[in-house]
mmCIF file of N, CA and C in Angstrom:
data_model
loop_
_atom_site.group_PDB
_atom_site.id
_atom_site.type_symbol
_atom_site.label_atom_id
_atom_site.label_comp_id
_atom_site.label_asym_id
_atom_site.label_seq_id
_atom_site.Cartn_x
_atom_site.Cartn_y
_atom_site.Cartn_z
ATOM 1 N N UNK A 1 -22.058 -27.706 27.368
ATOM 2 C CA UNK A 1 -20.900 -28.079 26.504
ATOM 3 C C UNK A 1 -21.383 -28.132 25.066
ATOM 4 N N UNK A 2 -20.581 -28.778 24.313
ATOM 5 C CA UNK A 2 -20.802 -28.890 22.832
ATOM 6 C C UNK A 2 -22.066 -29.699 22.557
ATOM 7 N N UNK A 3 -22.344 -30.729 23.290
ATOM 8 C CA UNK A 3 -23.563 -31.487 23.074
ATOM 9 C C UNK A 3 -24.821 -30.678 23.319
ATOM 10 N N UNK A 4 -24.808 -29.853 24.295
ATOM 11 C CA UNK A 4 -25.929 -28.934 24.606
ATOM 12 C C UNK A 4 -26.101 -27.910 23.500
ATOM 13 N N UNK A 5 -24.957 -27.421 22.953
ATOM 14 C CA UNK A 5 -25.052 -26.474 21.872
ATOM 15 C C UNK A 5 -25.626 -27.106 20.615
ATOM 16 N N UNK A 6 -25.148 -28.351 20.309
ATOM 17 C CA UNK A 6 -25.696 -29.048 19.183
ATOM 18 C C UNK A 6 -27.175 -29.328 19.318
ATOM 19 N N UNK A 7 -27.620 -29.697 20.477
ATOM 20 C CA UNK A 7 -29.072 -29.895 20.756
ATOM 21 C C UNK A 7 -29.855 -28.593 20.534
ATOM 22 N N UNK A 8 -29.270 -27.482 21.018
ATOM 23 C CA UNK A 8 -29.940 -26.174 20.743
ATOM 24 C C UNK A 8 -30.065 -25.875 19.280
ATOM 25 N N UNK A 9 -29.025 -26.142 18.496
ATOM 26 C CA UNK A 9 -29.089 -25.983 17.083
ATOM 27 C C UNK A 9 -30.215 -26.799 16.457
ATOM 28 N N UNK A 10 -30.230 -28.116 16.813
ATOM 29 C CA UNK A 10 -31.276 -28.977 16.268
ATOM 30 C C UNK A 10 -32.682 -28.521 16.648
ATOM 31 N N UNK A 11 -32.861 -27.945 17.874
ATOM 32 C CA UNK A 11 -34.136 -27.401 18.289
ATOM 33 C C UNK A 11 -34.539 -26.252 17.390
ATOM 34 N N UNK A 12 -33.590 -25.558 16.834
ATOM 35 C CA UNK A 12 -33.875 -24.392 15.902
ATOM 36 C C UNK A 12 -34.042 -24.847 14.436
ATOM 37 N N UNK A 13 -33.888 -26.190 14.261
ATOM 38 C CA UNK A 13 -34.003 -26.714 12.835
ATOM 39 C C UNK A 13 -32.789 -26.740 12.063
ATOM 40 N N UNK A 14 -31.582 -26.521 12.727
ATOM 41 C CA UNK A 14 -30.343 -26.564 12.048
ATOM 42 C C UNK A 14 -29.602 -27.887 12.404
ATOM 43 N N UNK A 15 -28.751 -28.267 11.503
ATOM 44 C CA UNK A 15 -27.976 -29.494 11.732
ATOM 45 C C UNK A 15 -26.523 -29.176 11.921
ATOM 46 N N UNK A 16 -25.918 -29.532 13.040
ATOM 47 C CA UNK A 16 -24.496 -29.256 13.273
ATOM 48 C C UNK A 16 -23.634 -30.033 12.208
ATOM 49 N N UNK A 17 -22.559 -29.436 11.770
ATOM 50 C CA UNK A 17 -21.694 -30.080 10.764
ATOM 51 C C UNK A 17 -20.311 -30.207 11.365
ATOM 52 N N UNK A 18 -20.040 -31.317 12.113
ATOM 53 C CA UNK A 18 -18.681 -31.417 12.649
ATOM 54 C C UNK A 18 -17.707 -31.494 11.537
ATOM 55 N N UNK A 19 -16.509 -30.897 11.803
ATOM 56 C CA UNK A 19 -15.431 -30.937 10.850
ATOM 57 C C UNK A 19 -15.386 -29.742 9.924
ATOM 58 N N UNK A 20 -16.358 -28.798 10.104
ATOM 59 C CA UNK A 20 -16.342 -27.570 9.282
ATOM 60 C C UNK A 20 -16.000 -26.402 10.148
ATOM 61 N N UNK A 21 -15.434 -25.404 9.531
ATOM 62 C CA UNK A 21 -15.089 -24.181 10.196
ATOM 63 C C UNK A 21 -15.359 -22.988 9.293
ATOM 64 N N UNK A 22 -15.117 -21.800 9.782
ATOM 65 C CA UNK A 22 -15.355 -20.601 8.981
ATOM 66 C C UNK A 22 -14.155 -19.696 8.989
ATOM 67 N N UNK A 23 -14.070 -18.947 7.929
ATOM 68 C CA UNK A 23 -13.098 -17.893 7.751
ATOM 69 C C UNK A 23 -13.884 -16.654 7.343
ATOM 70 N N UNK A 24 -13.663 -15.565 8.069
ATOM 71 C CA UNK A 24 -14.481 -14.346 7.826
ATOM 72 C C UNK A 24 -13.606 -13.171 7.588
ATOM 73 N N UNK A 25 -13.937 -12.441 6.516
ATOM 74 C CA UNK A 25 -13.354 -11.109 6.239
ATOM 75 C C UNK A 25 -14.354 -10.089 6.770
ATOM 76 N N UNK A 26 -13.911 -9.048 7.437
ATOM 77 C CA UNK A 26 -14.753 -8.028 7.925
ATOM 78 C C UNK A 26 -14.306 -6.620 7.561
ATOM 79 N N UNK A 27 -15.242 -5.764 7.232
ATOM 80 C CA UNK A 27 -14.926 -4.399 6.951
ATOM 81 C C UNK A 27 -16.045 -3.819 6.049
ATOM 82 N N UNK A 28 -16.075 -2.530 5.991
ATOM 83 C CA UNK A 28 -17.117 -1.863 5.215
ATOM 84 C C UNK A 28 -17.074 -2.309 3.714
ATOM 85 N N UNK A 29 -18.181 -2.831 3.260
ATOM 86 C CA UNK A 29 -18.349 -3.217 1.844
ATOM 87 C C UNK A 29 -17.807 -4.519 1.411
ATOM 88 N N UNK A 30 -17.196 -5.312 2.325
ATOM 89 C CA UNK A 30 -16.548 -6.556 1.857
ATOM 90 C C UNK A 30 -17.634 -7.533 1.335
ATOM 91 N N UNK A 31 -18.783 -7.542 1.858
ATOM 92 C CA UNK A 31 -19.828 -8.506 1.466
ATOM 93 C C UNK A 31 -20.602 -8.032 0.174
ATOM 94 N N UNK A 32 -20.218 -6.837 -0.302
ATOM 95 C CA UNK A 32 -20.951 -6.357 -1.494
ATOM 96 C C UNK A 32 -19.991 -6.156 -2.672
ATOM 97 N N UNK A 33 -18.745 -6.597 -2.482
ATOM 98 C CA UNK A 33 -17.729 -6.444 -3.542
ATOM 99 C C UNK A 33 -17.511 -7.733 -4.271
ATOM 100 N N UNK A 34 -18.114 -7.848 -5.499
ATOM 101 C CA UNK A 34 -18.090 -9.065 -6.258
ATOM 102 C C UNK A 34 -16.658 -9.453 -6.703
ATOM 103 N N UNK A 35 -15.838 -8.402 -6.909
ATOM 104 C CA UNK A 35 -14.460 -8.723 -7.221
ATOM 105 C C UNK A 35 -13.677 -9.373 -6.124
ATOM 106 N N UNK A 36 -13.928 -8.864 -4.905
ATOM 107 C CA UNK A 36 -13.322 -9.449 -3.692
ATOM 108 C C UNK A 36 -13.796 -10.900 -3.545
ATOM 109 N N UNK A 37 -15.075 -11.109 -3.736
ATOM 110 C CA UNK A 37 -15.584 -12.517 -3.599
ATOM 111 C C UNK A 37 -14.907 -13.399 -4.642
ATOM 112 N N UNK A 38 -14.778 -12.942 -5.835
ATOM 113 C CA UNK A 38 -14.112 -13.706 -6.898
ATOM 114 C C UNK A 38 -12.635 -14.030 -6.532
ATOM 115 N N UNK A 39 -11.865 -13.050 -5.985
ATOM 116 C CA UNK A 39 -10.515 -13.273 -5.555
ATOM 117 C C UNK A 39 -10.412 -14.291 -4.471
ATOM 118 N N UNK A 40 -11.366 -14.187 -3.519
ATOM 119 C CA UNK A 40 -11.364 -15.157 -2.370
ATOM 120 C C UNK A 40 -11.672 -16.543 -2.849
ATOM 121 N N UNK A 41 -12.641 -16.689 -3.673
ATOM 122 C CA UNK A 41 -12.985 -18.051 -4.214
ATOM 123 C C UNK A 41 -11.845 -18.575 -5.077
ATOM 124 N N UNK A 42 -11.227 -17.708 -5.815
ATOM 125 C CA UNK A 42 -10.086 -18.144 -6.661
ATOM 126 C C UNK A 42 -8.918 -18.590 -5.753
ATOM 127 N N UNK A 43 -8.706 -17.835 -4.605
ATOM 128 C CA UNK A 43 -7.619 -18.211 -3.709
ATOM 129 C C UNK A 43 -7.935 -19.552 -3.093
ATOM 130 N N UNK A 44 -9.175 -19.771 -2.687
ATOM 131 C CA UNK A 44 -9.522 -21.123 -2.167
ATOM 132 C C UNK A 44 -9.321 -22.241 -3.161
ATOM 133 N N UNK A 45 -9.778 -21.987 -4.346
ATOM 134 C CA UNK A 45 -9.627 -23.019 -5.404
ATOM 135 C C UNK A 45 -8.127 -23.290 -5.696
ATOM 136 N N UNK A 46 -7.313 -22.226 -5.658
ATOM 137 C CA UNK A 46 -5.875 -22.385 -5.934
ATOM 138 C C UNK A 46 -5.206 -23.290 -4.872
ATOM 139 N N UNK A 47 -5.767 -23.293 -3.705
ATOM 140 C CA UNK A 47 -5.228 -24.114 -2.562
ATOM 141 C C UNK A 47 -5.952 -25.488 -2.530
ATOM 142 N N UNK A 48 -6.901 -25.737 -3.481
ATOM 143 C CA UNK A 48 -7.613 -27.005 -3.520
ATOM 144 C C UNK A 48 -8.629 -27.142 -2.320
ATOM 145 N N UNK A 49 -9.091 -25.944 -1.812
ATOM 146 C CA UNK A 49 -10.041 -25.895 -0.722
ATOM 147 C C UNK A 49 -11.410 -25.831 -1.277
ATOM 148 N N UNK A 50 -12.331 -26.753 -0.862
ATOM 149 C CA UNK A 50 -13.733 -26.803 -1.230
ATOM 150 C C UNK A 50 -14.521 -25.846 -0.282
ATOM 151 N N UNK A 51 -15.015 -24.753 -0.875
ATOM 152 C CA UNK A 51 -15.800 -23.879 -0.130
ATOM 153 C C UNK A 51 -17.279 -24.422 -0.084
ATOM 154 N N UNK A 52 -17.728 -24.790 1.073
ATOM 155 C CA UNK A 52 -19.081 -25.441 1.227
ATOM 156 C C UNK A 52 -20.188 -24.432 1.183
ATOM 157 N N UNK A 53 -19.907 -23.247 1.655
ATOM 158 C CA UNK A 53 -20.959 -22.155 1.707
ATOM 159 C C UNK A 53 -20.312 -20.859 1.877
ATOM 160 N N UNK A 54 -21.033 -19.810 1.392
ATOM 161 C CA UNK A 54 -20.587 -18.388 1.514
ATOM 162 C C UNK A 54 -21.748 -17.630 2.091
ATOM 163 N N UNK A 55 -21.410 -16.783 3.098
ATOM 164 C CA UNK A 55 -22.463 -15.894 3.636
ATOM 165 C C UNK A 55 -21.913 -14.500 3.625
ATOM 166 N N UNK A 56 -22.657 -13.564 3.162
ATOM 167 C CA UNK A 56 -22.190 -12.207 3.160
ATOM 168 C C UNK A 56 -23.176 -11.184 3.621
ATOM 169 N N UNK A 57 -22.729 -10.105 4.149
ATOM 170 C CA UNK A 57 -23.480 -8.921 4.456
ATOM 171 C C UNK A 57 -22.609 -7.751 4.085
ATOM 172 N N UNK A 58 -23.096 -6.482 4.172
ATOM 173 C CA UNK A 58 -22.273 -5.391 3.821
ATOM 174 C C UNK A 58 -20.982 -5.280 4.625
ATOM 175 N N UNK A 59 -20.921 -5.848 5.844
ATOM 176 C CA UNK A 59 -19.751 -5.743 6.668
ATOM 177 C C UNK A 59 -18.940 -7.006 6.804
ATOM 178 N N UNK A 60 -19.420 -8.094 6.216
ATOM 179 C CA UNK A 60 -18.597 -9.312 6.375
ATOM 180 C C UNK A 60 -18.847 -10.274 5.193
ATOM 181 N N UNK A 61 -17.873 -11.197 5.036
ATOM 182 C CA UNK A 61 -17.928 -12.276 4.036
ATOM 183 C C UNK A 61 -17.352 -13.489 4.709
ATOM 184 N N UNK A 62 -18.159 -14.510 4.833
ATOM 185 C CA UNK A 62 -17.772 -15.735 5.542
ATOM 186 C C UNK A 62 -17.770 -16.948 4.628
ATOM 187 N N UNK A 63 -16.713 -17.754 4.737
ATOM 188 C CA UNK A 63 -16.545 -18.941 3.922
ATOM 189 C C UNK A 63 -16.520 -20.132 4.846
ATOM 190 N N UNK A 64 -17.358 -21.149 4.546
ATOM 191 C CA UNK A 64 -17.405 -22.432 5.335
ATOM 192 C C UNK A 64 -16.572 -23.457 4.600
ATOM 193 N N UNK A 65 -15.571 -23.953 5.319
ATOM 194 C CA UNK A 65 -14.624 -24.910 4.678
ATOM 195 C C UNK A 65 -14.342 -25.999 5.764
ATOM 196 N N UNK A 66 -13.574 -27.019 5.291
ATOM 197 C CA UNK A 66 -13.116 -28.063 6.223
ATOM 198 C C UNK A 66 -12.322 -27.410 7.357
ATOM 199 N N UNK A 67 -12.551 -27.824 8.566
ATOM 200 C CA UNK A 67 -11.865 -27.194 9.727
ATOM 201 C C UNK A 67 -10.363 -27.309 9.583
ATOM 202 N N UNK A 68 -9.876 -28.448 9.019
ATOM 203 C CA UNK A 68 -8.435 -28.649 8.841
ATOM 204 C C UNK A 68 -7.819 -27.637 7.896
ATOM 205 N N UNK A 69 -8.641 -26.925 7.071
ATOM 206 C CA UNK A 69 -8.079 -25.985 6.106
ATOM 207 C C UNK A 69 -8.306 -24.532 6.479
ATOM 208 N N UNK A 70 -8.884 -24.270 7.664
ATOM 209 C CA UNK A 70 -9.175 -22.922 8.077
ATOM 210 C C UNK A 70 -7.916 -22.070 8.106
ATOM 211 N N UNK A 71 -6.881 -22.569 8.682
ATOM 212 C CA UNK A 71 -5.616 -21.844 8.757
ATOM 213 C C UNK A 71 -5.026 -21.549 7.414
ATOM 214 N N UNK A 72 -5.070 -22.509 6.567
ATOM 215 C CA UNK A 72 -4.521 -22.258 5.193
ATOM 216 C C UNK A 72 -5.298 -21.132 4.466
ATOM 217 N N UNK A 73 -6.596 -21.198 4.564
ATOM 218 C CA UNK A 73 -7.432 -20.224 3.847
ATOM 219 C C UNK A 73 -7.252 -18.800 4.482
ATOM 220 N N UNK A 74 -7.196 -18.827 5.834
ATOM 221 C CA UNK A 74 -6.998 -17.518 6.512
ATOM 222 C C UNK A 74 -5.720 -16.865 6.054
ATOM 223 N N UNK A 75 -4.637 -17.604 6.044
ATOM 224 C CA UNK A 75 -3.322 -17.022 5.615
ATOM 225 C C UNK A 75 -3.420 -16.559 4.154
ATOM 226 N N UNK A 76 -4.003 -17.360 3.258
ATOM 227 C CA UNK A 76 -4.055 -16.982 1.883
ATOM 228 C C UNK A 76 -4.985 -15.748 1.648
ATOM 229 N N UNK A 77 -6.048 -15.702 2.318
ATOM 230 C CA UNK A 77 -6.959 -14.548 2.163
ATOM 231 C C UNK A 77 -6.287 -13.284 2.708
ATOM 232 N N UNK A 78 -5.624 -13.414 3.759
ATOM 233 C CA UNK A 78 -4.850 -12.303 4.328
ATOM 234 C C UNK A 78 -3.799 -11.776 3.283
ATOM 235 N N UNK A 79 -3.083 -12.738 2.704
ATOM 236 C CA UNK A 79 -2.087 -12.346 1.683
ATOM 237 C C UNK A 79 -2.780 -11.759 0.467
ATOM 238 N N UNK A 80 -3.866 -12.327 -0.001
ATOM 239 C CA UNK A 80 -4.489 -11.980 -1.282
ATOM 240 C C UNK A 80 -5.331 -10.632 -1.157
ATOM 241 N N UNK A 81 -5.753 -10.299 0.048
ATOM 242 C CA UNK A 81 -6.647 -9.188 0.185
ATOM 243 C C UNK A 81 -6.044 -7.961 0.821
ATOM 244 N N UNK A 82 -4.890 -8.036 1.392
ATOM 245 C CA UNK A 82 -4.253 -6.855 2.074
ATOM 246 C C UNK A 82 -3.165 -6.325 1.163
#
């Protein structure tokens, strides 16, 4: 269960952060497009969402936010990026 997963994370040196969730954009080049990153961060700020971390690779861009705001950010990024 979740407790075993959390224990596994701790064994790897990571600390679980209850209450946080992620929103990910995926596609070629999304993690290397600084303009897209700026639009996404601006969209989050416009909703008053605190982005706790960002992780990117050439194929994805992930934002860590409060779990309660995942749906809001997902809808806004969908609107702002499509």
